[in-house]
Amino acid sequence: MHSLLIDHLSTAVVKLDNELLIEYLNPAAEMLLAVSRRRVYGQSIENVFFEDESSISALHNAANTGYPFTKREARLEMPNGKKLFLDYTVTPVMGVLSSTESLLIELYPRDRMKRISQEDELLVTHQTSKELIRGLAHEIKNPLGGIRGAAQLISRSFKDEGLKDYTQVIIEESDRLRDLVDRLLGPRQLPKIELLNVHKVIERVNQLVTVEANEQVRFIRDYDPSIPDIMGDSSQLIQALLNVVRNAMQALLQDNSQDNKEVRIMTRALRQFTIGSKRHKLVCKISVIDNGPGIPEPILKTLFYPMVSGRPDGTGLGLSIAQSIINQHNGLIECKSEPHQTLFNILLPIESAN
């Protein structure tokens, strides 16, 4: 009866003997750890997952003393290289002679909660930066208009063409600063929402970047043809994806250490997926993966801020604008990076198209 109840728990449960050999896993644990109970029965827990030597010592101590303990935010490593971020509780089960007969380990994954928290933080940070830029733009553009108008009036009063050149510089620099502020604000028009095929958007971007790359970068398509049409603004989504793919391409072109330069664009459908704190029945994931040098950790944390760029010639506006466009479509752009693999995930909800 006890085994039947534990088998129906959604919490992953592992049972060890007092030598830390596996006696039992419930189905939730098999799914979480990606192992079969029959295959690992009688093996040491270290063969299934491992944290560090101190965690093994803590398990031995719990078996010897009979005291339970809980570990928060543990990072477990699997034999296949997969890593799990979770909490776990260890409870000694006492035998008839008041000695520990076995240990019950309850595993509580935190990966999904961590990702939701990170996405919420990213959305809030991006919204805050947008509000800051909007206020700053207002304060800059008002005096700029006055400066430009005054320069035009002064220019009309000059008969010497040489003096007019100076006022023309003022006018041109005022226009340049106004254009920069407009670019910081991103697209000012609301999206023209219509039903569209996301792969047509991607193919248009592929055409543009293939010409720019001049055969120096290989673009790989990996599409899921089952993804239904989504609701969105085609031109804005092209701009957002183009900014992301172009960013990957330029990073590769500037990397002299990599000969086989590749950008993979992959689409997948995700079911019952959470974007920020909102759960969606169906989500379209567009992944842009390059094998470039990677993004430095300090820049990675502020990557979607305006004016942040890892390239000497970068403006730092492309990814910020892309994030704004995807946010307007109720989606999100995430980024993970390490040397030789940088991954951008563009997440767009699909159910609104139904």
Short mmCIF file of C-alpha atoms in Angstrom, two decimals:
data_model
loop_
_atom_site.label_atom_id
_atom_site.label_comp_id
_atom_site.label_asym_id
_atom_site.label_seq_id
_atom_site.Cartn_x
_atom_site.Cartn_y
_atom_site.Cartn_z
CA MET A 1 0.00 0.00 0.00
CA HIS A 2 2.83 2.41 0.88
CA SER A 3 4.58 1.71 -2.44
CA LEU A 4 1.32 2.23 -4.33
CA LEU A 5 0.80 5.62 -2.67
CA ILE A 6 4.38 6.75 -3.33
CA ASP A 7 4.13 5.61 -6.94
CA HIS A 8 1.25 8.05 -7.46
CA LEU A 9 3.06 11.04 -5.94
CA SER A 10 4.14 13.86 -8.26
CA THR A 11 7.14 14.40 -5.95
CA ALA A 12 10.25 12.44 -6.93
CA VAL A 13 11.20 9.96 -4.16
CA VAL A 14 14.38 7.88 -3.93
CA LYS A 15 14.91 5.23 -1.24
CA LEU A 16 18.45 4.23 -0.17
CA ASP A 17 19.70 1.66 2.28
CA ASN A 18 22.11 2.74 5.03
CA GLU A 19 25.05 2.12 2.65
CA LEU A 20 23.57 4.61 0.15
CA LEU A 21 22.63 1.89 -2.32
CA ILE A 22 19.42 2.45 -4.27
CA GLU A 23 16.46 0.34 -3.20
CA TYR A 24 13.60 2.14 -4.92
CA LEU A 25 12.61 5.05 -7.19
CA ASN A 26 9.03 6.12 -7.80
CA PRO A 27 7.92 6.99 -11.39
CA ALA A 28 8.34 10.75 -10.74
CA ALA A 29 11.98 10.13 -9.77
CA GLU A 30 12.53 7.94 -12.84
CA MET A 31 11.24 10.74 -15.04
CA LEU A 32 13.25 13.47 -13.29
CA LEU A 33 16.51 11.51 -13.26
CA ALA A 34 15.89 9.87 -16.66
CA VAL A 35 16.70 6.37 -15.34
CA SER A 36 14.87 3.09 -14.84
CA ARG A 37 14.53 1.73 -11.28
CA ARG A 38 15.41 -1.77 -12.50
CA ARG A 39 18.60 -0.53 -14.11
CA VAL A 40 19.91 1.33 -11.05
CA TYR A 41 18.65 -1.03 -8.31
CA GLY A 42 21.48 -1.86 -5.92
CA GLN A 43 23.80 0.80 -7.33
CA SER A 44 25.38 3.59 -5.29
CA ILE A 45 23.52 6.91 -5.40
CA GLU A 46 26.71 8.44 -6.84
CA ASN A 47 26.13 6.45 -10.04
CA VAL A 48 22.76 8.17 -10.55
CA PHE A 49 23.50 11.74 -9.48
CA PHE A 50 26.34 13.49 -7.71
CA GLU A 51 26.70 16.90 -6.10
CA ASP A 52 29.98 16.93 -4.16
CA GLU A 53 31.80 14.96 -1.47
CA SER A 54 30.17 17.00 1.31
CA SER A 55 26.68 15.93 0.18
CA ILE A 56 27.69 12.25 0.30
CA SER A 57 29.12 12.82 3.78
CA ALA A 58 25.82 14.46 4.82
CA LEU A 59 23.90 11.39 3.64
CA HIS A 60 26.19 9.07 5.61
CA ASN A 61 25.79 11.31 8.65
CA ALA A 62 21.97 11.21 8.35
CA ALA A 63 22.13 7.39 8.17
CA ASN A 64 24.38 7.22 11.25
CA THR A 65 22.61 9.79 13.44
CA GLY A 66 19.01 9.46 12.25
CA TYR A 67 18.65 13.23 11.81
CA PRO A 68 16.85 14.53 8.69
CA PHE A 69 18.06 17.54 6.70
CA THR A 70 17.09 19.69 3.73
CA LYS A 71 19.43 21.06 1.06
CA ARG A 72 18.35 24.15 -0.86
CA GLU A 73 19.37 25.08 -4.43
CA ALA A 74 21.51 22.00 -4.97
CA ARG A 75 23.11 21.40 -8.36
CA LEU A 76 23.20 17.70 -9.16
CA GLU A 77 25.23 16.27 -12.02
CA MET A 78 24.06 13.19 -13.90
CA PRO A 79 26.32 10.58 -15.59
CA ASN A 80 25.18 11.85 -19.02
CA GLY A 81 26.36 15.37 -18.17
CA LYS A 82 22.89 16.76 -17.53
CA LYS A 83 22.61 19.07 -14.52
CA LEU A 84 19.61 19.50 -12.23
CA PHE A 85 18.86 22.52 -10.06
CA LEU A 86 16.67 21.46 -7.13
CA ASP A 87 15.96 21.25 -3.41
CA TYR A 88 15.97 17.90 -1.64
CA THR A 89 14.98 16.57 1.78
CA VAL A 90 16.57 13.51 3.37
CA THR A 91 14.53 11.61 5.97
CA PRO A 92 16.00 8.59 7.83
CA VAL A 93 13.57 5.67 8.29
CA MET A 94 14.22 3.90 11.60
CA GLY A 95 14.18 0.12 11.91
CA VAL A 96 13.01 -2.07 14.81
CA LEU A 97 16.31 -1.67 16.69
CA SER A 98 16.12 2.17 16.54
CA SER A 99 18.83 2.23 13.90
CA THR A 100 18.51 3.72 10.44
CA GLU A 101 17.10 1.16 8.07
CA SER A 102 16.90 3.38 4.98
CA LEU A 103 16.91 6.99 3.74
CA LEU A 104 14.08 8.63 1.82
CA ILE A 105 15.16 11.47 -0.49
CA GLU A 106 12.45 13.80 -1.79
CA LEU A 107 13.54 15.85 -4.84
CA TYR A 108 11.92 19.20 -5.69
CA PRO A 109 13.05 20.62 -9.07
CA ARG A 110 13.62 24.37 -9.10
CA ASP A 111 14.63 24.79 -12.76
CA ARG A 112 11.17 25.88 -13.87
CA MET A 113 10.70 28.27 -10.93
CA LYS A 114 14.17 29.70 -11.49
CA ARG A 115 13.43 30.26 -15.17
CA ILE A 116 10.08 31.95 -14.37
CA SER A 117 11.82 34.20 -11.86
CA GLN A 118 14.55 35.11 -14.36
CA GLU A 119 12.00 35.83 -17.08
CA ASP A 120 9.93 38.01 -14.74
CA GLU A 121 13.06 39.92 -13.79
CA LEU A 122 14.01 40.33 -17.45
CA LEU A 123 10.53 41.63 -18.35
CA VAL A 124 10.46 44.06 -15.44
CA THR A 125 13.97 45.31 -16.16
CA HIS A 126 13.21 45.82 -19.83
CA GLN A 127 9.98 47.67 -19.04
CA THR A 128 11.82 49.88 -16.55
CA SER A 129 14.52 50.74 -19.08
CA LYS A 130 11.84 51.56 -21.68
CA GLU A 131 10.13 53.96 -19.28
CA LEU A 132 13.47 55.57 -18.43
CA ILE A 133 14.37 56.00 -22.11
CA ARG A 134 10.92 57.37 -22.91
CA GLY A 135 11.29 60.04 -20.22
CA LEU A 136 14.87 60.81 -21.28
CA ALA A 137 13.83 61.07 -24.93
CA HIS A 138 11.16 63.61 -24.04
CA GLU A 139 13.69 65.74 -22.14
CA ILE A 140 16.20 65.57 -25.01
CA LYS A 141 13.91 66.09 -27.99
CA ASN A 142 12.20 69.22 -26.66
CA PRO A 143 15.38 71.35 -26.34
CA LEU A 144 16.73 69.77 -29.56
CA GLY A 145 13.79 71.22 -31.49
CA GLY A 146 14.52 74.64 -30.02
CA ILE A 147 18.23 74.40 -30.86
CA ARG A 148 17.51 73.32 -34.43
CA GLY A 149 14.92 76.07 -34.96
CA ALA A 150 17.24 78.73 -33.54
CA ALA A 151 20.08 77.57 -35.80
CA GLN A 152 17.81 77.85 -38.85
CA LEU A 153 16.78 81.39 -37.91
CA ILE A 154 20.39 82.45 -37.30
CA SER A 155 21.43 80.90 -40.62
CA ARG A 156 18.93 83.09 -42.52
CA SER A 157 20.45 86.25 -41.05
CA PHE A 158 23.97 85.39 -42.25
CA LYS A 159 25.09 86.64 -45.65
CA ASP A 160 28.48 84.97 -45.34
CA GLU A 161 28.16 81.40 -46.63
CA GLY A 162 31.10 80.38 -44.44
CA LEU A 163 29.15 81.27 -41.29
CA LYS A 164 26.15 79.33 -42.55
CA ASP A 165 28.31 76.20 -42.53
CA TYR A 166 28.53 76.42 -38.73
CA THR A 167 24.77 76.64 -38.29
CA GLN A 168 24.36 73.74 -40.72
CA VAL A 169 26.58 71.65 -38.44
CA ILE A 170 24.26 72.47 -35.51
CA ILE A 171 21.21 71.46 -37.56
CA GLU A 172 22.75 68.20 -38.80
CA GLU A 173 24.00 67.16 -35.35
CA SER A 174 20.59 67.96 -33.84
CA ASP A 175 18.97 65.73 -36.47
CA ARG A 176 21.49 62.96 -35.79
CA LEU A 177 20.79 63.08 -32.05
CA ARG A 178 17.03 63.08 -32.68
CA ASP A 179 17.37 59.99 -34.90
CA LEU A 180 19.43 58.24 -32.20
CA VAL A 181 16.73 58.93 -29.61
CA ASP A 182 14.06 57.62 -32.00
CA ARG A 183 16.06 54.42 -32.49
CA LEU A 184 16.41 54.04 -28.72
CA LEU A 185 12.64 54.19 -28.39
CA GLY A 186 12.24 51.37 -30.92
CA PRO A 187 9.16 50.95 -33.13
CA ARG A 188 6.53 53.52 -32.23
CA GLN A 189 3.71 51.97 -34.25
CA LEU A 190 1.51 49.32 -32.72
CA PRO A 191 1.92 45.92 -34.40
CA LYS A 192 -0.40 45.25 -37.35
CA ILE A 193 -1.55 41.85 -36.15
CA GLU A 194 -2.44 39.27 -38.79
CA LEU A 195 -2.21 35.53 -39.25
CA LEU A 196 1.24 34.58 -40.58
CA ASN A 197 3.55 31.63 -41.15
CA VAL A 198 6.58 31.98 -38.89
CA HIS A 199 8.77 30.07 -41.36
CA LYS A 200 8.09 32.67 -44.07
CA VAL A 201 9.42 35.29 -41.64
CA ILE A 202 12.54 33.19 -41.01
CA GLU A 203 13.11 32.55 -44.73
CA ARG A 204 12.98 36.29 -45.42
CA VAL A 205 15.61 36.86 -42.74
CA ASN A 206 17.70 34.01 -44.19
CA GLN A 207 17.70 35.71 -47.60
CA LEU A 208 18.92 38.99 -46.12
CA VAL A 209 21.72 37.62 -43.94
CA THR A 210 22.94 35.14 -46.56
CA VAL A 211 23.71 38.04 -48.88
CA GLU A 212 25.44 39.97 -46.08
CA ALA A 213 27.53 36.97 -45.00
CA ASN A 214 28.96 36.55 -48.50
CA GLU A 215 29.39 32.76 -48.00
CA GLN A 216 31.59 33.26 -44.93
CA VAL A 217 28.91 31.88 -42.60
CA ARG A 218 26.83 28.73 -43.09
CA PHE A 219 23.15 29.06 -42.17
CA ILE A 220 21.43 25.82 -41.14
CA ARG A 221 17.64 25.41 -41.13
CA ASP A 222 16.03 23.05 -38.61
CA TYR A 223 12.27 23.63 -38.79
CA ASP A 224 9.26 21.98 -37.20
CA PRO A 225 6.66 22.05 -40.01
CA SER A 226 3.85 21.23 -37.58
CA ILE A 227 3.94 24.70 -35.97
CA PRO A 228 0.61 26.42 -36.75
CA ASP A 229 0.32 30.00 -37.99
CA ILE A 230 0.73 32.70 -35.35
CA MET A 231 -0.73 36.16 -34.92
CA GLY A 232 1.83 38.92 -35.42
CA ASP A 233 3.21 41.81 -37.43
CA SER A 234 5.31 40.30 -40.21
CA SER A 235 7.57 43.33 -40.80
CA GLN A 236 8.27 43.82 -37.09
CA LEU A 237 8.99 40.13 -36.50
CA ILE A 238 11.36 40.16 -39.48
CA GLN A 239 13.15 43.14 -37.93
CA ALA A 240 13.39 41.49 -34.51
CA LEU A 241 14.69 38.16 -35.86
CA LEU A 242 17.03 39.94 -38.28
CA ASN A 243 18.59 41.84 -35.37
CA VAL A 244 19.22 38.58 -33.48
CA VAL A 245 20.55 36.60 -36.47
CA ARG A 246 22.68 39.51 -37.68
CA ASN A 247 24.15 39.84 -34.19
CA ALA A 248 25.19 36.15 -34.31
CA MET A 249 26.57 36.51 -37.84
CA GLN A 250 28.66 39.58 -36.99
CA ALA A 251 30.08 37.87 -33.90
CA LEU A 252 31.21 34.98 -36.11
CA LEU A 253 32.68 37.23 -38.80
CA GLN A 254 34.82 38.95 -36.18
CA ASP A 255 36.02 35.65 -34.70
CA ASN A 256 39.27 34.71 -36.42
CA SER A 257 39.72 31.58 -34.30
CA GLN A 258 36.73 29.79 -35.85
CA ASP A 259 36.99 28.41 -39.40
CA ASN A 260 33.68 26.53 -39.58
CA LYS A 261 31.28 29.41 -38.87
CA GLU A 262 27.67 28.27 -38.46
CA VAL A 263 24.34 29.78 -37.43
CA ARG A 264 21.51 27.30 -36.84
CA ILE A 265 17.91 28.56 -36.87
CA MET A 266 15.59 26.04 -35.25
CA THR A 267 11.84 26.11 -34.60
CA ARG A 268 9.93 23.99 -32.11
CA ALA A 269 6.45 23.96 -30.59
CA LEU A 270 6.28 23.90 -26.78
CA ARG A 271 3.14 22.77 -24.97
CA GLN A 272 1.97 24.09 -21.60
CA PHE A 273 4.89 26.51 -21.48
CA THR A 274 5.32 29.52 -19.20
CA ILE A 275 6.52 32.89 -20.49
CA GLY A 276 7.20 35.09 -17.50
CA SER A 277 4.44 34.20 -15.05
CA LYS A 278 1.80 33.43 -17.71
CA ARG A 279 1.19 29.86 -18.84
CA HIS A 280 0.38 29.22 -22.51
CA LYS A 281 -1.10 26.12 -24.10
CA LEU A 282 1.20 26.38 -27.11
CA VAL A 283 4.34 28.43 -27.72
CA CYS A 284 6.53 28.82 -30.80
CA LYS A 285 10.24 28.74 -29.96
CA ILE A 286 12.67 30.13 -32.53
CA SER A 287 16.26 29.29 -31.55
CA VAL A 288 19.26 31.06 -33.08
CA ILE A 289 22.45 29.15 -32.24
CA ASP A 290 25.95 30.16 -33.31
CA ASN A 291 29.34 28.56 -32.66
CA GLY A 292 31.13 31.86 -32.09
CA PRO A 293 33.30 32.99 -29.18
CA GLY A 294 30.39 33.49 -26.78
CA ILE A 295 29.23 36.54 -24.84
CA PRO A 296 31.24 37.68 -21.78
CA GLU A 297 29.37 37.15 -18.51
CA PRO A 298 29.25 40.87 -17.51
CA ILE A 299 27.65 41.79 -20.86
CA LEU A 300 25.30 38.79 -20.80
CA LYS A 301 23.48 40.15 -17.74
CA THR A 302 22.75 43.50 -19.42
CA LEU A 303 22.55 42.29 -23.02
CA PHE A 304 19.08 43.67 -23.74
CA TYR A 305 19.80 47.10 -22.28
CA PRO A 306 20.09 49.93 -24.84
CA MET A 307 23.65 50.96 -25.76
CA VAL A 308 25.15 47.67 -24.49
CA SER A 309 27.30 45.87 -27.06
CA GLY A 310 30.16 43.38 -27.02
CA ARG A 311 31.52 44.63 -30.36
CA PRO A 312 33.68 47.75 -30.78
CA ASP A 313 31.56 48.91 -33.72
CA GLY A 314 28.20 47.88 -32.20
CA THR A 315 25.47 50.41 -31.39
CA GLY A 316 23.88 48.29 -28.66
CA LEU A 317 20.39 48.95 -30.03
CA GLY A 318 19.60 45.84 -32.11
CA LEU A 319 18.83 43.40 -29.28
CA SER A 320 17.03 46.03 -27.22
CA ILE A 321 14.74 46.82 -30.16
CA ALA A 322 14.23 43.09 -30.84
CA GLN A 323 13.19 42.52 -27.23
CA SER A 324 10.72 45.44 -27.44
CA ILE A 325 9.12 44.00 -30.58
CA ILE A 326 8.80 40.50 -29.13
CA ASN A 327 7.40 41.95 -25.87
CA GLN A 328 4.72 43.71 -27.93
CA HIS A 329 3.78 40.25 -29.24
CA ASN A 330 3.48 38.99 -25.61
CA GLY A 331 6.70 37.04 -26.05
CA LEU A 332 10.25 37.11 -24.75
CA ILE A 333 13.85 36.68 -25.92
CA GLU A 334 16.22 34.68 -23.70
CA CYS A 335 19.95 34.20 -24.10
CA LYS A 336 22.45 31.61 -22.87
CA SER A 337 26.09 31.68 -23.87
CA GLU A 338 29.32 29.81 -23.43
CA PRO A 339 32.40 29.54 -25.67
CA HIS A 340 31.49 28.06 -29.07
CA GLN A 341 27.75 28.13 -28.38
CA THR A 342 25.50 31.14 -27.97
CA LEU A 343 21.76 30.46 -27.89
CA PHE A 344 18.96 32.99 -28.34
CA ASN A 345 15.43 31.69 -27.79
CA ILE A 346 12.56 33.78 -29.17
CA LEU A 347 9.33 32.67 -27.48
CA LEU A 348 5.98 33.61 -29.04
CA PRO A 349 2.59 32.40 -27.77
CA ILE A 350 0.46 30.66 -30.40
CA GLU A 351 -2.93 30.14 -28.79
CA SER A 352 -4.08 33.70 -29.61
CA ALA A 353 -4.16 32.61 -33.24
CA ASN A 354 -6.93 30.10 -32.55
#
